Amino acid sequence: MSRKWKIAGINFDHMHMGDLLRRVHEHPDAELVAVCDEKPERMSDAVRNFAVPPERVFTDYRACLEKSQPDLVILCPATAEHGLWTRRVAEFGVNIVVEKPFAASLAEADEMTAAQRAAGKLLAINWPTRWSPCSITTKRLIDEGVIGEVLNVHYRGGNRGPLFHRADKVVCEPTPEEKRASWFYDKARGGGSLLDYAGYGATLGTWFQGGRKPLEVTCTIDEPAGLEVDEHSVTVCRYGHGLSTIQTRWGTFSDPWTHQPQPKCGFVICGTRGTISAYDYATHLRLQSAECPEGFEVPVDHVRPPYQDPIQYVLSVLGGAEFERGPLHPEIARIGQQIVDSAARSAREKRTVPMAD
């Protein structure tokens, strides 16, 4: 008989908590034993959607962990508080999934890894597009050598803005007051499109590049009037084998899960023997090869468990499966954080900088 894994969701700063808890709710071997946030109203949708009884709803994380004794905690704090919350939960010796990005700084990411290593527990960083059939198919084609050695990875990510949707992609229209009050627009809490979205391109791009690191990074960001964070960034990474780019945008014309904006969101990957375009939510990839330079479409793979979502995957790892050296692994996610740290420094100093240590 399969065991039931006890899972708690702590800190609802990021709307992705609702998406992750839905995956818990749907998993036959998972039980949602607790939800916790200092502001009860932020949990209301989850409590209603997943029929969480009152005795499993907490506002104090210590009481939550002591009473529910979960096997796994999902954390969704503001970016600059990932380290704080990981250290808090690590004291209880619990496995952790942190929603993207890894952290607000490389030092914070290293502290998170060290805390979980000392506790002897798993730390996984969830990047939602890792579970996309487009990403999975792209990685398979690269590993099969279909486009040869990867030379360039070009990424564009974003949406209309972080306040234009809630969990389950429920559409909403934020007011100017909500925007000013949101942590997404608070520099001290890790706001801005660069920290929010560049990690996708940096981390999945590192996965596609087989773990290789750039030598130096150049980044520029916009400086919107009345805001203290960016809504648009462009980063160039120079590797020994070529250039790759990462572009982040809050303020695309449409959300990519509804209608792909122009330019499209997703990846374009160039290799020595071909190219792949893998746009978010597409049912087919576009592939070029020496034999067919005009290009042709490849249907995305049918993805099976445990690779359909992060809960499936992490529970399989806790059950004894290998923790692959992919985007969720701190080793690969750390390289992504190095790139983002370097990009942030480059934008501040308005110059090209070497890759962060």
PDB file of C-alpha atoms in Angstrom, residues 8 14 38 56 76 97 106 110 129 133 167 197 258 297:
ATOM      1  CA  ALA A   8       1.306  21.911   4.688  1.00  0.00           C
ATOM      2  CA  HIS A  14       2.566  34.392  -3.924  1.00  0.00           C
ATOM      3  CA  GLU A  38      -0.404  35.606   9.255  1.00  0.00           C
ATOM      4  CA  ARG A  56      -6.138  22.813  10.076  1.00  0.00           C
ATOM      5  CA  CYS A  76       5.301  30.838  -1.177  1.00  0.00           C
ATOM      6  CA  VAL A  97       9.374  23.032  -1.786  1.00  0.00           C
ATOM      7  CA  LEU A 106      22.913  34.139  -4.172  1.00  0.00           C
ATOM      8  CA  ASP A 110      23.229  29.326  -0.270  1.00  0.00           C
ATOM      9  CA  THR A 129       7.280  25.774 -16.712  1.00  0.00           C
ATOM     10  CA  PRO A 133       5.132  19.585 -22.213  1.00  0.00           C
ATOM     11  CA  ALA A 167      -4.461  31.214  -8.398  1.00  0.00           C
ATOM     12  CA  TYR A 197      10.942  36.072 -14.198  1.00  0.00           C
ATOM     13  CA  THR A 258      -4.758  33.098 -22.962  1.00  0.00           C
ATOM     14  CA  GLU A 297       6.343  20.963 -36.426  1.00  0.00           C
TER      15      GLU A 297
END
